[in-house]
Tab-separated table of C-alpha atoms in Angstrom:
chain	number	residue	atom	x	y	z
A	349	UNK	CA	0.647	-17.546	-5.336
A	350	UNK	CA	1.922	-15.282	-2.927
A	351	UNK	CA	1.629	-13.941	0.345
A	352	UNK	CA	3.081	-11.886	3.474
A	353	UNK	CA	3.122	-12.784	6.923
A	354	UNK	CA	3.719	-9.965	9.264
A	355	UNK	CA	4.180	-12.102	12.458
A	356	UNK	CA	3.654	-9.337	15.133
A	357	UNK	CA	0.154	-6.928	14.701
A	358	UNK	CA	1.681	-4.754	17.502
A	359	UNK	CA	5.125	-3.585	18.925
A	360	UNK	CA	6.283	-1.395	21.326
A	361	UNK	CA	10.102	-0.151	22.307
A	362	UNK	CA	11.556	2.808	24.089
A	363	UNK	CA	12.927	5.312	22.540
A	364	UNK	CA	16.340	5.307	21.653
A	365	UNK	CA	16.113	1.062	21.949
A	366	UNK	CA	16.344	-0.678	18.503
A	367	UNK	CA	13.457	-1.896	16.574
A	368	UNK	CA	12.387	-5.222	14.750
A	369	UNK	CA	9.612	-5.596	12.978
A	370	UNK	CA	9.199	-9.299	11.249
A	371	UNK	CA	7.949	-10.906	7.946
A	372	UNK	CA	7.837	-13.791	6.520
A	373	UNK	CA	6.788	-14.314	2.730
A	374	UNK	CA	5.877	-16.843	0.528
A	375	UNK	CA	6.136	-17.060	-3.133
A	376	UNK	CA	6.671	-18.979	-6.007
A	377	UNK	CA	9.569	-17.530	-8.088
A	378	UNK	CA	12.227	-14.533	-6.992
A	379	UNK	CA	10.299	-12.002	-5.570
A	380	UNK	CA	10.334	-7.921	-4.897
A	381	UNK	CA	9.821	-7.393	-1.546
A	382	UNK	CA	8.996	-3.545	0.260
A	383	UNK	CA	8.159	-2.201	3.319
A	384	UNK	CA	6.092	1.061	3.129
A	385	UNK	CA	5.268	2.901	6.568
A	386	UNK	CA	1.686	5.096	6.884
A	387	UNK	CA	1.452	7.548	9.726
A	388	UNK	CA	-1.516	8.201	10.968
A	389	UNK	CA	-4.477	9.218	8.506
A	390	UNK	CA	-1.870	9.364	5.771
A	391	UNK	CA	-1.090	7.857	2.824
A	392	UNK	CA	1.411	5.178	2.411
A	393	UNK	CA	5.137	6.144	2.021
A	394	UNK	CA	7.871	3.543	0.885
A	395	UNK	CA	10.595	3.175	2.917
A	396	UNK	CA	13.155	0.589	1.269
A	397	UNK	CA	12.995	-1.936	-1.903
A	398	UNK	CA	14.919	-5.512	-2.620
A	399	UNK	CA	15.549	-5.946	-5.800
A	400	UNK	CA	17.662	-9.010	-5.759
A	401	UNK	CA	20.557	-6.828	-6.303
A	402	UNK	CA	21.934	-6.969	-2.587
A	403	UNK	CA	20.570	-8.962	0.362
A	404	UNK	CA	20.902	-6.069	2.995
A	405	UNK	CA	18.624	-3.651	1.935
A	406	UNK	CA	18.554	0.773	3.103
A	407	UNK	CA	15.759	2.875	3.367
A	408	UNK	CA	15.120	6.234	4.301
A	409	UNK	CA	14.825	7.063	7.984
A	410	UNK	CA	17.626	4.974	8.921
A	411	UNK	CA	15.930	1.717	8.245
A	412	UNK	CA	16.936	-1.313	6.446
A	413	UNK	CA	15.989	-4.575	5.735
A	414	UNK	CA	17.694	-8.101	5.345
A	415	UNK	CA	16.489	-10.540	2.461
A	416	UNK	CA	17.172	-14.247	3.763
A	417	UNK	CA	15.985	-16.735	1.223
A	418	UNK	CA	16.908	-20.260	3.652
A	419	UNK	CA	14.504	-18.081	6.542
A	420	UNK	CA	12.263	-16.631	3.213
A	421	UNK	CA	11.989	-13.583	5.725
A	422	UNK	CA	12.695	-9.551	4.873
A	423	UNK	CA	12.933	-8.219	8.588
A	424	UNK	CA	13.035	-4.730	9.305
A	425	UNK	CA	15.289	-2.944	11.741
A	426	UNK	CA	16.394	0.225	12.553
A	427	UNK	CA	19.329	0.921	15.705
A	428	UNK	CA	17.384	2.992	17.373
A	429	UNK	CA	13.910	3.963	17.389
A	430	UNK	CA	12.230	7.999	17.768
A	431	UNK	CA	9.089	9.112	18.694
A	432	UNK	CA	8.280	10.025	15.106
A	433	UNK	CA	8.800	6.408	14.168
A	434	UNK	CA	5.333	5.399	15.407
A	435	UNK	CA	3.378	4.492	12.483
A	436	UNK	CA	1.962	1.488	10.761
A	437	UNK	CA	4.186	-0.770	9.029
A	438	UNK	CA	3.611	-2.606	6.258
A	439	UNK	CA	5.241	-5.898	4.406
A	440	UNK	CA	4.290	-6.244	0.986
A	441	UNK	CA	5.418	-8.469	-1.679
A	442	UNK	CA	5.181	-8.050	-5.640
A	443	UNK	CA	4.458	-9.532	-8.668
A	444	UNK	CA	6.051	-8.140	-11.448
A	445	UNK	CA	3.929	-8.368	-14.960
A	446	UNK	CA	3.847	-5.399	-16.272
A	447	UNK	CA	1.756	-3.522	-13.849
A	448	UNK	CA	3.168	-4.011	-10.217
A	449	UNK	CA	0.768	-5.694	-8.238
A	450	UNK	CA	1.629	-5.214	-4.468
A	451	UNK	CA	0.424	-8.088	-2.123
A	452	UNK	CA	0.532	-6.477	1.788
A	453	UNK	CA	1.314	-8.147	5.034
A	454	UNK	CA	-1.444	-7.167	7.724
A	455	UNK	CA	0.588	-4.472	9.307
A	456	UNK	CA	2.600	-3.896	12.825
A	457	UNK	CA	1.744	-0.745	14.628
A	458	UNK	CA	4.837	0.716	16.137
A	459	UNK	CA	4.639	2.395	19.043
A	460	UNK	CA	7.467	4.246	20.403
A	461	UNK	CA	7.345	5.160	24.616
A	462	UNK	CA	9.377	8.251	25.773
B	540	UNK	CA	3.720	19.475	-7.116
B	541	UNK	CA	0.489	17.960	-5.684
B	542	UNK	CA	1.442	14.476	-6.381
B	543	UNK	CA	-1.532	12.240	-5.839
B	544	UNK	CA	-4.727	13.647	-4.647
B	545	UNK	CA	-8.275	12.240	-4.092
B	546	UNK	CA	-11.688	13.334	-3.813
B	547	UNK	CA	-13.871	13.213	-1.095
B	548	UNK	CA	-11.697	13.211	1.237
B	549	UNK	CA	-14.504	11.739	3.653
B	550	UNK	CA	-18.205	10.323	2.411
B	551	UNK	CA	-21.219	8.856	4.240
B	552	UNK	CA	-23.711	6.381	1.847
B	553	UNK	CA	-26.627	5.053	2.132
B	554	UNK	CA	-27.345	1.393	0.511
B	555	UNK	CA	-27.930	1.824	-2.988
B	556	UNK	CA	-26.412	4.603	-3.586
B	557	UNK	CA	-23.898	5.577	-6.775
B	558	UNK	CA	-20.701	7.288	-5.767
B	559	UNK	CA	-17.655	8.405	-7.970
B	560	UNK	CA	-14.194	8.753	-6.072
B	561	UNK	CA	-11.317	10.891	-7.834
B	562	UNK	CA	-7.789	10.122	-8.161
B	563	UNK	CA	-5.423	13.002	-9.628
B	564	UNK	CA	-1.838	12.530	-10.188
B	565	UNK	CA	0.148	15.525	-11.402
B	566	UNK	CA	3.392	13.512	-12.045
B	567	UNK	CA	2.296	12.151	-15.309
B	568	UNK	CA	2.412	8.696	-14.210
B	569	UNK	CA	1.439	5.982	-16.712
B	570	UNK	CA	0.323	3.648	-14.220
B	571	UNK	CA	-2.656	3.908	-11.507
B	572	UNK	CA	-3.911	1.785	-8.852
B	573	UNK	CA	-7.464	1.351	-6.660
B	574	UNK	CA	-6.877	-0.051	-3.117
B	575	UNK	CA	-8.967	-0.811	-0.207
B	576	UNK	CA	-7.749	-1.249	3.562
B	577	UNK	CA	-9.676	-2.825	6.047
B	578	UNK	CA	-8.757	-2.769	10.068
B	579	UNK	CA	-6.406	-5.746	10.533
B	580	UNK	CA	-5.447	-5.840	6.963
B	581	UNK	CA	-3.249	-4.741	4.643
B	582	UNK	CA	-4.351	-3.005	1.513
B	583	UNK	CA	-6.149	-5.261	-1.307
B	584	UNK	CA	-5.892	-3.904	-5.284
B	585	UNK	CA	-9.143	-3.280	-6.206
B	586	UNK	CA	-8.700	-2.136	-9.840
B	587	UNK	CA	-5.462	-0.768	-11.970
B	588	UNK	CA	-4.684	0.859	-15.201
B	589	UNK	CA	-1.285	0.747	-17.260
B	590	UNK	CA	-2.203	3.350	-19.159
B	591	UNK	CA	-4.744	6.382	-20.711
B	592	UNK	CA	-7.860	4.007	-22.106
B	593	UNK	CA	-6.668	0.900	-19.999
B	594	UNK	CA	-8.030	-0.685	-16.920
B	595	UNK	CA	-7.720	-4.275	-15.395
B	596	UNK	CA	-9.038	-5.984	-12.259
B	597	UNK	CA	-7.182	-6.548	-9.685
B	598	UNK	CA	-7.773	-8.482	-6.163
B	599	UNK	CA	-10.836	-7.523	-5.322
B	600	UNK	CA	-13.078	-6.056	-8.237
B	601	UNK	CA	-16.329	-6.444	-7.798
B	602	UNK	CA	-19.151	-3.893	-7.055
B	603	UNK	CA	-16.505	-1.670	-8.385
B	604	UNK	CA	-15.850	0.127	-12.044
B	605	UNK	CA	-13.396	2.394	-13.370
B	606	UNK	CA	-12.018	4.452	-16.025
B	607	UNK	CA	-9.171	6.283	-16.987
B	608	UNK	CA	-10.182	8.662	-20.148
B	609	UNK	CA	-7.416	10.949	-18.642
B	610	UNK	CA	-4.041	9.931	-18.359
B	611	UNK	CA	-3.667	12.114	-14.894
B	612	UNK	CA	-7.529	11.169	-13.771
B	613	UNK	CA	-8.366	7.323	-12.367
B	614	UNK	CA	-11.884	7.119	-11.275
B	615	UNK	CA	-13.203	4.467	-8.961
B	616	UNK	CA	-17.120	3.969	-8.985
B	617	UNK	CA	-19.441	2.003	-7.052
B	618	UNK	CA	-23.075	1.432	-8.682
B	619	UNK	CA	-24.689	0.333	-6.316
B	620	UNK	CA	-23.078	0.871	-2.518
B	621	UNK	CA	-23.449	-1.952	-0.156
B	622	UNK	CA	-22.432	-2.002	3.596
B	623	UNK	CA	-19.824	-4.115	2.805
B	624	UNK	CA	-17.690	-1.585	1.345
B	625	UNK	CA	-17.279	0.698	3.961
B	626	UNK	CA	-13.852	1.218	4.172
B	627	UNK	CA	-10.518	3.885	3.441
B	628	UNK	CA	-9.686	4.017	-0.035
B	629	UNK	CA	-6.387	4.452	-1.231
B	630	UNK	CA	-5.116	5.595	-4.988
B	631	UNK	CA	-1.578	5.307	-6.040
B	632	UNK	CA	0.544	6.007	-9.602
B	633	UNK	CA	3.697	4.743	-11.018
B	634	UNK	CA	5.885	6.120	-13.697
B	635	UNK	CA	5.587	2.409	-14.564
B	636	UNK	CA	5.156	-1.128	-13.706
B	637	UNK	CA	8.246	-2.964	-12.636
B	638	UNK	CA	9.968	-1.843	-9.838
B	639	UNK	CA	8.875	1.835	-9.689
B	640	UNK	CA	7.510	3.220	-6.803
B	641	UNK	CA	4.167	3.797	-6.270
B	642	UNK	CA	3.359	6.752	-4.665
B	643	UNK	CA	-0.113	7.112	-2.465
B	644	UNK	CA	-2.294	9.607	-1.922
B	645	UNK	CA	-3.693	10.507	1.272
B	646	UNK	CA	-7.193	8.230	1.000
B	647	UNK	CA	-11.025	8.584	1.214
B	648	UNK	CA	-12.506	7.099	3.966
B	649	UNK	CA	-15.758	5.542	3.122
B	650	UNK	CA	-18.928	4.685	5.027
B	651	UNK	CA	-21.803	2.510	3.884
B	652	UNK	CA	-24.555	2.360	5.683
């Protein structure tokens, strides 16, 4: 089986401060990990994939994320947050058999303070 | 280029009642997904479909039906609407399975009452 664990439901920085937002997963063989951001009463957007091709993973927006298989966490940061950052974020794990069925963390929602 | 769009974008039910939501992609995507999201969680797979003629069940199927007789068209029904469906529905397509992305369309948000 597997599972997400996004281990804050809420964070808040300053803009112009760097951002964290932490996951944990769980899962029983190598898995595909994303994190896909939704802005408010949108749909959901990906913003970076691991594909077990390299451990330090970049998205769009200036995002990336860091696979760690001793921690089994995918963290995501980015140097320094903007106002448009504030969204929901979500951690979602995949299982890969034939169709791609996403599993998704609870989501963090980002705000950003001017 | 549309990319994925659904109809209603908002609906208000009663119990009992039949609805039909409508998920369009224009990219010709093989592969088409059903989600739900509920406040304080992340987005369960209803239903999904790998192909024109071809639907499966995913996390969360029942009190819900589908079909795909269109290979841009993936509809989600509910028979028979219960409170416990109220919620913001979410479609998404894939060129394939794998490791493409899915792409999401903007949602229906859907009240039961």
């Amino acid at each position: 089986a597997q599972s997400v664990t996004q281990l804050d439901s809420h964070v808040s920085v300053s803009e112009g401060t760097p951002v964290l937002l932490r996951c944990n997963y769980s899962s029983s063989y190598s898995p595909s990990l994303f994190w896909y951001v939704q802005h408010p009463n949108k749909g959901l957007q990906l913003l970076l994939k691991y594909t077990s091709a390299a451990t330090l993973v970049k998205g769009i927006n200036g995002f990336e994320a860091e696979f760690k298989k001793s921690e089994t966490s995918f963290h995501l940061t980015k140097p320094s947050a903007h106002m448009s950052d504030a969204a929901e974020y979500f951690c979602v794990v995949s299982r890969i058999q034939g169709a791609q069925k996403l599993v998704f963390g609870q989501g963090t929602r980002l705000t950003i303070n001017p | 280029n549309a990319g994925v769009t659904q109809t209603p974008k908002f609906r208000v039910l009663k119990t009992g009642q039949s609805m039909t939501l409508l998920c369009a992609q224009d990219m010709n995507h093989e592969y088409m997904y059903w989600y739900r999201q509920d406040p304080g969680m992340g987005l369960r797979l209803i239903h999904y479909s790998v192909g024109e003629g071809t639907t499966a069940k995913g996390e969360v199927p029942d009190g819900y039906n589908v079909s795909r007789l269109k290979k841009q068209n993936f509809l989600l029904g509910l028979e028979s609407a219960a409170p416990s469906q109220t919620s913001v529905y979410f479609c998404a397509s894939a060129a394939a399975g794998g490791l493409d992305t899915q792409y999401f369309g903007p949602g229906t948000r859907l009240t039961v009452l």
